[in-house]
Short mmCIF file of C-alpha atoms in Angstrom, two decimals:
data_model
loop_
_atom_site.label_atom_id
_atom_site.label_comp_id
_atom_site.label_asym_id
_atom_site.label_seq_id
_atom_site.Cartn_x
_atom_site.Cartn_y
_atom_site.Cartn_z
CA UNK A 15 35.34 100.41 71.07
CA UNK A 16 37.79 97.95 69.15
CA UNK A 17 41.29 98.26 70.47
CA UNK A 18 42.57 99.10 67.23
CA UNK A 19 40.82 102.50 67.83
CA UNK A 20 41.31 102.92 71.18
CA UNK A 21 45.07 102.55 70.35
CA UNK A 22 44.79 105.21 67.49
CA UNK A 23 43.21 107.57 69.58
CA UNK A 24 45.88 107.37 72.47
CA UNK A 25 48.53 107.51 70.17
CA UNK A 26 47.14 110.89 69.20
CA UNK A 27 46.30 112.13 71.91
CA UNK A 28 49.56 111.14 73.61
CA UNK A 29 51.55 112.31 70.30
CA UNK A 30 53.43 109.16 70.70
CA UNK A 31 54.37 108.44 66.70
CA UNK A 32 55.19 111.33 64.11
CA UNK A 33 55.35 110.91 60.31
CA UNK A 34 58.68 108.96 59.08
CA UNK A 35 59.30 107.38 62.84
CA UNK A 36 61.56 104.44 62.43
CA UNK A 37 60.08 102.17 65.16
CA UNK A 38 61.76 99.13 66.87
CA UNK A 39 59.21 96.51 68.38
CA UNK A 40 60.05 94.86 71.50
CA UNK A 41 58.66 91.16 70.94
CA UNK A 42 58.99 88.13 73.44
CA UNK A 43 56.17 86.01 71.52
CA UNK A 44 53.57 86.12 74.38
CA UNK A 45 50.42 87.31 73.52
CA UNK A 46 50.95 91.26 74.40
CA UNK A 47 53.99 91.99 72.45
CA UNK A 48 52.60 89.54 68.94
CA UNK A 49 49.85 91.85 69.17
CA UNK A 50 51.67 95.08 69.63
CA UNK A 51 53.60 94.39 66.76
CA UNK A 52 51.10 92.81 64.45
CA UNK A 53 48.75 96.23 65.66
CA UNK A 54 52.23 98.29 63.69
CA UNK A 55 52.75 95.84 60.47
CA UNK A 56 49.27 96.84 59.71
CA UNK A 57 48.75 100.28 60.71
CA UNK A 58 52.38 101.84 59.91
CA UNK A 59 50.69 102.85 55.93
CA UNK A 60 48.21 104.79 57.94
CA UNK A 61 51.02 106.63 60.06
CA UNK A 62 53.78 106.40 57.78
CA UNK A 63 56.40 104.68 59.34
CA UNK A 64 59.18 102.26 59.58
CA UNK A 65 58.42 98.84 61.33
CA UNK A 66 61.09 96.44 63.21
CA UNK A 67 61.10 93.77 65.49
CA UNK A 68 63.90 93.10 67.72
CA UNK A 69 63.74 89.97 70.42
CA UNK A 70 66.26 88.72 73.29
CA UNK A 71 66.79 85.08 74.32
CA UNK A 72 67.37 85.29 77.81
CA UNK A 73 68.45 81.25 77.86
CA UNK A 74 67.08 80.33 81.23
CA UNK A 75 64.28 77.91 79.66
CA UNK A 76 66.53 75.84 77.48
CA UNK A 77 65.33 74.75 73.97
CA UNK A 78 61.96 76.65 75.17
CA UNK A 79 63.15 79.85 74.70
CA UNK A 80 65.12 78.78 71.63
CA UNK A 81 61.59 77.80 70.59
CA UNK A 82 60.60 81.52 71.18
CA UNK A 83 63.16 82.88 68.90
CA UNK A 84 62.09 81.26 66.07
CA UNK A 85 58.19 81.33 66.62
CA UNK A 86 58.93 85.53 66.16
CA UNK A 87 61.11 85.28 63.55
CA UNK A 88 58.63 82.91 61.32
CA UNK A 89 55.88 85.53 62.10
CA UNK A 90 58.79 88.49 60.76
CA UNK A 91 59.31 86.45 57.87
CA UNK A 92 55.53 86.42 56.64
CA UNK A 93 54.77 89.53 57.79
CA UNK A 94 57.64 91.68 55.75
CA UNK A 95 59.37 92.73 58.95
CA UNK A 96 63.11 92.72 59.48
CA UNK A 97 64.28 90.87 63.28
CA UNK A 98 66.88 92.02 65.21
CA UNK A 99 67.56 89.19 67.92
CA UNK A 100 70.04 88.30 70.01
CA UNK A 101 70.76 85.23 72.47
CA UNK A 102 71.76 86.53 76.24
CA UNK A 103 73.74 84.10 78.55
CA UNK A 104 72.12 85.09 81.71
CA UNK A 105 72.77 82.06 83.66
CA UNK A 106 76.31 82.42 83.63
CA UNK A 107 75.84 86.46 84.28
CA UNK A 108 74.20 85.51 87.20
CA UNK A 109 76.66 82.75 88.65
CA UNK A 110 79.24 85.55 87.81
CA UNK A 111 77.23 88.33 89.78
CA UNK A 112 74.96 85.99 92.10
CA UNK A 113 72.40 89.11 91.53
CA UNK A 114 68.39 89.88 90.64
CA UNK A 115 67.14 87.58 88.08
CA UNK A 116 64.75 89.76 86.59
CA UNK A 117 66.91 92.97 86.75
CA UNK A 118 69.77 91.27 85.17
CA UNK A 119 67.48 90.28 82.34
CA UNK A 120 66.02 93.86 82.35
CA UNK A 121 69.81 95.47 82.02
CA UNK A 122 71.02 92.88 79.56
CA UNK A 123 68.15 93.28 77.89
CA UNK A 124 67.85 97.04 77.58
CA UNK A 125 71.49 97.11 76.91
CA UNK A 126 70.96 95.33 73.56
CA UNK A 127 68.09 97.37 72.59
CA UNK A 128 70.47 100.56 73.04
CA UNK A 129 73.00 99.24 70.81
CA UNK A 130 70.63 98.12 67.84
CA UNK A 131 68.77 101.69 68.19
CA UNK A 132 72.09 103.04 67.84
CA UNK A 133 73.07 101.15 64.72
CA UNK A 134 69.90 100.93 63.06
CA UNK A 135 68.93 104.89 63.70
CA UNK A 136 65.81 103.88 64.76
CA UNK A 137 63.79 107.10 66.42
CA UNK A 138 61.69 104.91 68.77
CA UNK A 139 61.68 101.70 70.97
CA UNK A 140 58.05 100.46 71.08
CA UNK A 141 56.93 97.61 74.93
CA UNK A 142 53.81 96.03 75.01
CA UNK A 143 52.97 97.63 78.45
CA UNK A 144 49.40 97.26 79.01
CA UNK A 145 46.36 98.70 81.58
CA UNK A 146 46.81 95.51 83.76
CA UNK A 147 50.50 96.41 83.50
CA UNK A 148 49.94 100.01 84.99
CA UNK A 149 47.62 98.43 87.85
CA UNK A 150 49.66 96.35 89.03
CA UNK A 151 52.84 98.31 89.25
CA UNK A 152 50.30 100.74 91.37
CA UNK A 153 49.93 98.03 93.66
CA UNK A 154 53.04 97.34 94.13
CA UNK A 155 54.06 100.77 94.61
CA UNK A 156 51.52 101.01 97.46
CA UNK A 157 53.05 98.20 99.50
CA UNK A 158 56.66 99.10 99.12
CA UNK A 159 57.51 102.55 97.97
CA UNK A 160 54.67 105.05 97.62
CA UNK A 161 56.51 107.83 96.82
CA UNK A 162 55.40 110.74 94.58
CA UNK A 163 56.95 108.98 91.48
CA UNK A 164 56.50 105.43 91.77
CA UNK A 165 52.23 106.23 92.39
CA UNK A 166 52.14 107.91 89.12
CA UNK A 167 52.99 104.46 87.67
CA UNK A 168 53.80 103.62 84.27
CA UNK A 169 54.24 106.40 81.32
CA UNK A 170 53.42 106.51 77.93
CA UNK A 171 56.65 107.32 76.64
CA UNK A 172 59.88 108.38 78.37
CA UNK A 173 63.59 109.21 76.94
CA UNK A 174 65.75 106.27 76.40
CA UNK A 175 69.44 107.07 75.40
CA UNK A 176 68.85 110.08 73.36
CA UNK A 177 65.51 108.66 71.58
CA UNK A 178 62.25 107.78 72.90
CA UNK A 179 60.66 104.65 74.57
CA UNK A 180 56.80 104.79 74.10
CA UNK A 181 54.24 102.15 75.15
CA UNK A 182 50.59 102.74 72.72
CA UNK A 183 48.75 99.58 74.27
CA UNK A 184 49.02 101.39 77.98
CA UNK A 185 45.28 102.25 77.30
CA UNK A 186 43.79 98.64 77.05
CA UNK A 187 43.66 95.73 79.18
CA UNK A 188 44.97 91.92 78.68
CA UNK A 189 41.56 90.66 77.82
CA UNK A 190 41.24 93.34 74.96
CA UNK A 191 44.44 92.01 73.99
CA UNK A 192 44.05 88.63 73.78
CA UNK A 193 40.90 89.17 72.16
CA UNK A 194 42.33 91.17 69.41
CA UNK A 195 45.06 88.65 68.44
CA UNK A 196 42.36 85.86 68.61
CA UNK A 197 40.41 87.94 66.01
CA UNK A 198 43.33 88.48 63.97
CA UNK A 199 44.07 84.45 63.63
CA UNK A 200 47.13 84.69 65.05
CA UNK A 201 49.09 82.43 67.52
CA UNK A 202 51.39 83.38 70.16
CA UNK A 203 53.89 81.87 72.58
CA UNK A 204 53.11 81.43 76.71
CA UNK A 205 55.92 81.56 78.89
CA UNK A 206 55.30 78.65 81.74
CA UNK A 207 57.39 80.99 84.39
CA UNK A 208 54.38 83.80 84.34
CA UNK A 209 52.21 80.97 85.93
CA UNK A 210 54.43 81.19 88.98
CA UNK A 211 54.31 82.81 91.98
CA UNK A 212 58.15 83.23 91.93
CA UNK A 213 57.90 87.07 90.95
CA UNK A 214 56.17 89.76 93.20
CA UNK A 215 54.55 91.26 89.81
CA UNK A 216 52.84 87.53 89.19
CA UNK A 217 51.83 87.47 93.09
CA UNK A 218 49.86 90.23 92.61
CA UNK A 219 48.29 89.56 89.53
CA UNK A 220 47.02 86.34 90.46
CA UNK A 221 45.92 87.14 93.91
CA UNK A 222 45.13 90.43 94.38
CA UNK A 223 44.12 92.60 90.70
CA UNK A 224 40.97 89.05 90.86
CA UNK A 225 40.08 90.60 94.39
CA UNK A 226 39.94 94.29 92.78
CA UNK A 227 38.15 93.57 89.57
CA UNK A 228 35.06 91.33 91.77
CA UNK A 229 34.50 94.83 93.70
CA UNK A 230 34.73 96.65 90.35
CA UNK A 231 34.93 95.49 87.01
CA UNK A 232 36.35 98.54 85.70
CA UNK A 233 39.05 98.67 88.35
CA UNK A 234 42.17 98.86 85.56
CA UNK A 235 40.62 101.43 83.80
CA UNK A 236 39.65 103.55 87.08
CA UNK A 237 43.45 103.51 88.34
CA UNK A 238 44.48 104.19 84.25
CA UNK A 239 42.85 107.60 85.12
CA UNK A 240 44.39 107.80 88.10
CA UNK A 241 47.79 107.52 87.65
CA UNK A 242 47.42 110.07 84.29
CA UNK A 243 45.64 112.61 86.76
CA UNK A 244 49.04 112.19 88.82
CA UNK A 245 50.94 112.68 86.15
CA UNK A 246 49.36 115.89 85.32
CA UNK A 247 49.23 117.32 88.56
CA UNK A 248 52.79 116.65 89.20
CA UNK A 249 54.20 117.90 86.09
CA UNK A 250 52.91 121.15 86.52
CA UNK A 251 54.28 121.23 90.58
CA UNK A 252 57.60 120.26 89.07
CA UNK A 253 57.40 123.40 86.80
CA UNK A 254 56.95 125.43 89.39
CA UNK A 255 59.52 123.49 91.64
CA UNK A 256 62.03 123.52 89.27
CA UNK A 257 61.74 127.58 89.09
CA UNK A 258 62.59 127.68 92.69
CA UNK A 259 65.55 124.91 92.79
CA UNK A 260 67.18 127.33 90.10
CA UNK A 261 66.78 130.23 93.09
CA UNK A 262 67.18 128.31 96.13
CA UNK A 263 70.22 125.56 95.47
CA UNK A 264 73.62 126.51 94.80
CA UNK A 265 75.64 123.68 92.50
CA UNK A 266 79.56 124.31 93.85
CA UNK A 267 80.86 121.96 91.98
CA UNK A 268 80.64 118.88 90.41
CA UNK A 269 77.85 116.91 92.70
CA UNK A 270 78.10 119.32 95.39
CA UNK A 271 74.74 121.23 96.09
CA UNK A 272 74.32 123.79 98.85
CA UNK A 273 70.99 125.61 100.18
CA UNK A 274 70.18 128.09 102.75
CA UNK A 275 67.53 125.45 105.29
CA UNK A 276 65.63 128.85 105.95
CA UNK A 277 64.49 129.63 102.35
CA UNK A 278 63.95 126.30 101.33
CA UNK A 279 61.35 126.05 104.70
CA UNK A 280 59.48 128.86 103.27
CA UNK A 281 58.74 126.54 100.48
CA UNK A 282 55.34 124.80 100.26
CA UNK A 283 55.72 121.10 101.62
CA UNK A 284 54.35 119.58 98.15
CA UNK A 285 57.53 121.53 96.45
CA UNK A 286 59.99 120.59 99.30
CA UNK A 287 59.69 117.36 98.12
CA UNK A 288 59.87 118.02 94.93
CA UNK A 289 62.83 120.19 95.47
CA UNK A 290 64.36 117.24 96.86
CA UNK A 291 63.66 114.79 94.26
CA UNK A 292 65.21 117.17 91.89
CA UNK A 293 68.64 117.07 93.98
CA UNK A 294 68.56 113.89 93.42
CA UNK A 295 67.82 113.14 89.78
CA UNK A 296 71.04 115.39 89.45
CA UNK A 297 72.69 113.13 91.36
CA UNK A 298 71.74 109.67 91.25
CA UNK A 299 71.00 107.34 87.92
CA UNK A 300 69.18 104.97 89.55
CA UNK A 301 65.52 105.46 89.81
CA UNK A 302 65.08 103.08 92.68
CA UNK A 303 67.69 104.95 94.79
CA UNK A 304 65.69 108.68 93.57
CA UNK A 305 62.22 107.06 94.36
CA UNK A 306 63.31 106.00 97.50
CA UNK A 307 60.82 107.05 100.14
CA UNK A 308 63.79 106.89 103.30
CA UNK A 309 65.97 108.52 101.51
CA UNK A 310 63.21 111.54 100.79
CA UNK A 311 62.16 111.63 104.47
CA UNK A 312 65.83 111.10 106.03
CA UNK A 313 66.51 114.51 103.76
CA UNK A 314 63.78 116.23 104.84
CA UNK A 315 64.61 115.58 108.20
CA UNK A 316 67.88 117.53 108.15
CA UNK A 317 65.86 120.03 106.91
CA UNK A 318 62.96 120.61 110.09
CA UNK A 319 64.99 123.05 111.96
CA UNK A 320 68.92 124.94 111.59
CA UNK A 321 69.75 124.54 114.98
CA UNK A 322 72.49 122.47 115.69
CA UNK A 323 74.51 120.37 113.03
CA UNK A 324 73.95 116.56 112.06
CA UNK A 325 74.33 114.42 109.01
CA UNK A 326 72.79 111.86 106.58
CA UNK A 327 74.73 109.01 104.77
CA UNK A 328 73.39 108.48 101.35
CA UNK A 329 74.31 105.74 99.23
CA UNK A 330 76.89 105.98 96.69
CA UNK A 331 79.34 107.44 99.28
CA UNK A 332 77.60 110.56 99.23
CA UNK A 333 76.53 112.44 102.70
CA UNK A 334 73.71 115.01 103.13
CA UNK A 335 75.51 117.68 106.08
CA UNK A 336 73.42 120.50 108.02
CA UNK A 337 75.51 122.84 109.13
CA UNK A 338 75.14 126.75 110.34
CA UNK A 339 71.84 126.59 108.81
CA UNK A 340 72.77 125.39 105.76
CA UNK A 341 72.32 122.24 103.89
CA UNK A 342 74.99 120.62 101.90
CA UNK A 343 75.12 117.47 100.06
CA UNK A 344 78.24 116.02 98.18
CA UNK A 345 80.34 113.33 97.93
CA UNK A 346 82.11 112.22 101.25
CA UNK A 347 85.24 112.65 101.42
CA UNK A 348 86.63 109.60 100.94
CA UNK A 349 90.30 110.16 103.42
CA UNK A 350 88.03 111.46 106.12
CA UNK A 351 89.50 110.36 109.29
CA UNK A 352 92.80 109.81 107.66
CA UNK A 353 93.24 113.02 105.79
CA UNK A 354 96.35 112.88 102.61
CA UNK A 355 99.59 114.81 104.22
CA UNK A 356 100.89 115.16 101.04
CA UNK A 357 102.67 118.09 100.46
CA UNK A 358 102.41 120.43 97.34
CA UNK A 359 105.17 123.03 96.52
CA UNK A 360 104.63 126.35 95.88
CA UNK A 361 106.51 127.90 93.41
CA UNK A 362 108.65 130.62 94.35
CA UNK A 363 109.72 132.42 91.19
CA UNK A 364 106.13 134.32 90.22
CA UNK A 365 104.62 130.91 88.80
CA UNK A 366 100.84 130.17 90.26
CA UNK A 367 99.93 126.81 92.02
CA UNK A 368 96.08 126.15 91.74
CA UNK A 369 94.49 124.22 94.77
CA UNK A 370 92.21 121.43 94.52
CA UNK A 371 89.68 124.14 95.90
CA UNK A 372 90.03 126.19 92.81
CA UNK A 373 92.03 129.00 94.91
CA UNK A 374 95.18 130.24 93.28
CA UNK A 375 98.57 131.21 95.27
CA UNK A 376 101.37 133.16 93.96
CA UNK A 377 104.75 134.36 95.90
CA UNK A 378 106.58 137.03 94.73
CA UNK A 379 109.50 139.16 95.41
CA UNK A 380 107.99 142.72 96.65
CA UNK A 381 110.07 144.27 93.73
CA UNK A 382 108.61 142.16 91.74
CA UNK A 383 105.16 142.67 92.63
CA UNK A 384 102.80 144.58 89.55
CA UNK A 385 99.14 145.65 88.73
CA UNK A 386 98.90 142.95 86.12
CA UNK A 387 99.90 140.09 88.16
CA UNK A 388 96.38 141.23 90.23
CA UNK A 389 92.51 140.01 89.53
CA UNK A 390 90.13 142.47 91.54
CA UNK A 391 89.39 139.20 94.07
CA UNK A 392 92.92 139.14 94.60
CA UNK A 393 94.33 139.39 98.23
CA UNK A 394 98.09 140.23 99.17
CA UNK A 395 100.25 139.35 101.90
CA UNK A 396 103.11 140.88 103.21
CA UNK A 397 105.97 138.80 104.90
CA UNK A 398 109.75 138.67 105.49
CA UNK A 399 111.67 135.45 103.56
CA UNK A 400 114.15 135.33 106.22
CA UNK A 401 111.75 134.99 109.10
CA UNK A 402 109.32 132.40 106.75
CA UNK A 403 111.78 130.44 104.35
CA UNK A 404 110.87 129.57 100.40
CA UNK A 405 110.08 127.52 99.57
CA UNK A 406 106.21 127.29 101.17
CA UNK A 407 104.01 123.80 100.90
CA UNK A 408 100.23 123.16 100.82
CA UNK A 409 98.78 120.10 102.63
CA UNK A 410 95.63 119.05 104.75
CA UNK A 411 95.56 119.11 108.10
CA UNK A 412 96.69 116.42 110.51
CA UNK A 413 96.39 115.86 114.48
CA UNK A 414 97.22 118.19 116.45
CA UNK A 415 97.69 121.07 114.04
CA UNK A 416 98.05 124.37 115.51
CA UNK A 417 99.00 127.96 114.28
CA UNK A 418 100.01 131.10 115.95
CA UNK A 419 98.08 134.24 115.50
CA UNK A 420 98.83 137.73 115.97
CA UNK A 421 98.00 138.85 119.41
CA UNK A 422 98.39 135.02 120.70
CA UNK A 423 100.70 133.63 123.08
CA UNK A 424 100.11 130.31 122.04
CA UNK A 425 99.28 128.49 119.12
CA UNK A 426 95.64 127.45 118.66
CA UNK A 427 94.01 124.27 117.73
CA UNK A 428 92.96 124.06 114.29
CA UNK A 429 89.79 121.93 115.09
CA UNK A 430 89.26 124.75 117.48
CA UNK A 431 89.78 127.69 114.68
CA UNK A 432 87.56 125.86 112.34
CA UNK A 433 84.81 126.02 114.77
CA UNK A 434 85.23 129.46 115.23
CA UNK A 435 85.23 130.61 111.88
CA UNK A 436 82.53 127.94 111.01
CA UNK A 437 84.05 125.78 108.50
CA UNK A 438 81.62 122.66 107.65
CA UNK A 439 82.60 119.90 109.30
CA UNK A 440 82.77 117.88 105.88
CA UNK A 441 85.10 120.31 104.32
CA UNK A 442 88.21 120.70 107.52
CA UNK A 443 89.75 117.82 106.29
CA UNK A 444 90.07 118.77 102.88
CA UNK A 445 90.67 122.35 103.85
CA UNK A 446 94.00 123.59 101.84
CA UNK A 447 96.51 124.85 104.84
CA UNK A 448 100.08 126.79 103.77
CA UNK A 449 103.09 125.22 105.63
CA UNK A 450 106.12 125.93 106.61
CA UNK A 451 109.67 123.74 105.58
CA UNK A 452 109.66 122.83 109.42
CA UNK A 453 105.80 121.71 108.52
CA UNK A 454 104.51 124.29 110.88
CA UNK A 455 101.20 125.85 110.12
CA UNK A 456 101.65 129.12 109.14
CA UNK A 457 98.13 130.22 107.20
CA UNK A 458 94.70 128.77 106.72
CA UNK A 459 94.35 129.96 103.32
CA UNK A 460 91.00 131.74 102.48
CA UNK A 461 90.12 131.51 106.54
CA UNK A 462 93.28 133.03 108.76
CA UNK A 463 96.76 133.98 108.28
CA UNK A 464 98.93 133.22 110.46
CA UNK A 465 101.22 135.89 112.36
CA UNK A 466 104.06 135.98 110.08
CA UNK A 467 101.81 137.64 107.55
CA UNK A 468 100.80 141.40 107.46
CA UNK A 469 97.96 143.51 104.77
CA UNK A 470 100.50 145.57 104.68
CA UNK A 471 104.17 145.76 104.00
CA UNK A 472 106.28 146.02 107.27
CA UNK A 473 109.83 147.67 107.60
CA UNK A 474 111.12 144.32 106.84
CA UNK A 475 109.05 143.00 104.53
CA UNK A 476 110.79 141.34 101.25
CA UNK A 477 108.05 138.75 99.89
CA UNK A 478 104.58 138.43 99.09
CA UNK A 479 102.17 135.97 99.02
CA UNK A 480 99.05 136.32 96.50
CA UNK A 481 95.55 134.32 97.05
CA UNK A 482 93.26 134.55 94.09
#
């Protein structure tokens, strides 16, 4: 089969192009991305679409990649086709950042393609990722992160800022490839570095994918079956988990995610993992960090049993907490240790003050006090101003807090209360406490009130406090 067809056909069956697509054609020179694009300035009559190139100089081979630039832009001139290009200073991005080669060039890269999709209105951004491609990145996957994900390899198309990234030649190998462009006369560019063993990608394919194809020929087209089988499979188990994350995780707010540990063990194993993946697309960007097989197992770990409490540090300053049988993961809080004592004022003349928590506090005068002024969550506290001076404060706690309650002698410990009344560990420093002007304790609000504060109105009673 010529790979002219065997393109077609994928492309179909894929659905990868639809009448009036506006294509943009990734194009380096070498021999996989000429082809790709040649393959489109013939066939886009035949599927009715819009054809450009766009190309990006990297600049780490001198007046070779210069070279590059222009060998794509003579075959755009022949050929009809408009070239977007741009030249990238990545040498001096790197002795600014002292990062990644190649994922500097990938960002920088992918950056520019964004912003000429965006002005151009093009529906599509079109790589020349290949069958060898998709074998090796397999391989690689094996020996450093075989998670779900990263086995499933490379995909024909994806989202890409709002549009679409598709890749048609993921069906036939390098040797189809090169055979092709030789057929079609046409030339293309090598780059010297993909002779190197510098890169793990080029380790492999020069050591390892010969080994593979002597035991079987066929090898890239056996593991191009394998990963779409994976793909398959795992779509649907991410239909189903994705019915149960709606009923078993809680989103508080913001990137803060709660679940009960005992309904998510009920859960087969293959959609526990899932489950957790999902968590984490919500959270992270990053699809190393969300592919990260540690990261899966270290969650998963919290997850074996609700006894006792313990905790996972993710990165991004985020922290996975069991506690009381629940799992929580959010951002850490980020004056743990050293908790703010800054005060905030609470308005004394009916005004509300909204906590960082979302709670609500009012103080009234009991004259004052109406049916409007209350929600059906509201509750209402009773106290005497001349016992508990206005105006009141909100801060967090600090050492040695303590508060007196009803029926006490002595004032407790608030590290003490919040065990008792099983506050997550992660949330007591952040945990909104009503104080007194001599900065005395006087209420846990939404936990305990202290014993200055009745349900209901005493003999003395002239104030009232409101949490909503």
């Amino acid at each position: 089969m010529s790979l002219e067809l065997k393109v077609k056909l994928f492309i179909e069956k894929e659905q990868l192009l639809q009448q009036d697509d506006h294509l943009l054609v990734a194009v380096s020179g070498g021999v996989d991305s000429m082809a790709l694009l040649h393959y489109f300035v013939k066939a886009k009559g035949q599927w009715g679409i819009t054809v450009e190139a766009i190309h990006v100089d990297h600049m780490l081979r001198g007046e070779e990649s210069a070279e590059d630039r222009a060998f794509v832009q003579k075959y755009c001139d022949e050929h009809g086709v408009y070239l977007h290009a741009k030249a990238i200073p990545i040498p001096e991005i790197m002795a600014l950042e002292n990062g990644n080669t190649q994922l500097i060039c990938r960002r920088e890269r992918y950056q520019y393609f964004k912003e000429v999709m965006q002005k151009t209105n093009a529906s599509k951004l079109v790589t020349a990722h290949h069958a060898d491609d998709q074998l090796e990145s397999v391989l690689m996957a094996l020996t450093k992160n075989a998670t779900i994900n990263s086995m499933q390899g490379i995909r024909s198309q994806r989202f890409f800022k709002g549009k679409s990234l598709i890749r048609p030649f993921l069906t036939v190998t390098k040797s189809e490839i090169r055979e092709y462009l030789l057929k079609q006369g046409l030339d293309y560019r090598e780059d010297a570095s993909n002779s190197k063993d510098t890169y793990v990608r080029n380790r492999f394919r020069h050591h390892v994918v010969p080994l593979l194809e002597a035991e079987n020929p066929r090898v890239t087209e056996q593991v191009t079956h394998f990963t779409k089988q994976l793909q398959e499979d795992d779509a649907y188990l991410m239909t189903l988990a994705e019915d149960v994350f709606s009923r078993t995780v809680k989103r508080i707010a913001g990137n803060t995610y709660s679940m009960e540990i005992e309904a998510f063990q009920l859960v087969p194993l293959a959609l526990q993992r899932r489950l957790i993946l999902i968590l984490l697309n919500y959270i992270y960007k990053d699809s190393n960090t969300i592919q990260s097989y540690a990261l899966l197992t270290s969650i998963s770990k919290l997850c074996d049993t609700i006894a006792g409490n313990a905790e996972v540090h993710l990165p991004e300053g985020f922290i996975a907490v069991r506690r009381y049988g629940k799992l929580m993961i959010q951002k850490k809080d980020p004056l743990e240790g050293q908790a703010s004592l800054e005060k905030k004022i609470i308005a004394t003349a009916n005004g509300w003050t909204t906590l960082a928590n979302g709670e609500r506090l009012c103080v009234v005068k009991l004259p004052d006090l109406s049916s409007e002024m209350l929600t059906d969550t509201a509750q209402i506290f009773y106290f005497n101003a001349s016992k508990l001076k206005l105006p009141l404060y909100v801060r967090v706690r600090k050492e040695g807090d303590r508060m007196l309650l009803k029926g006490m002698d002595q004032p407790k410990r608030l590290s003490r209360l919040f065990i008792d009344e099983k506050i997550p560990l992660n949330e007591r420093n952040s945990w909104p406490l009503l104080i007194s002007q001599y900065d005395e304790v006087v209420a846990v609000i939404g936990v305990r009130m202290g014993m200055l504060f009745s349900t209901t109105p005493q003999p003395n009673d002239d104030t009232v406090l409101i949490v909503d």
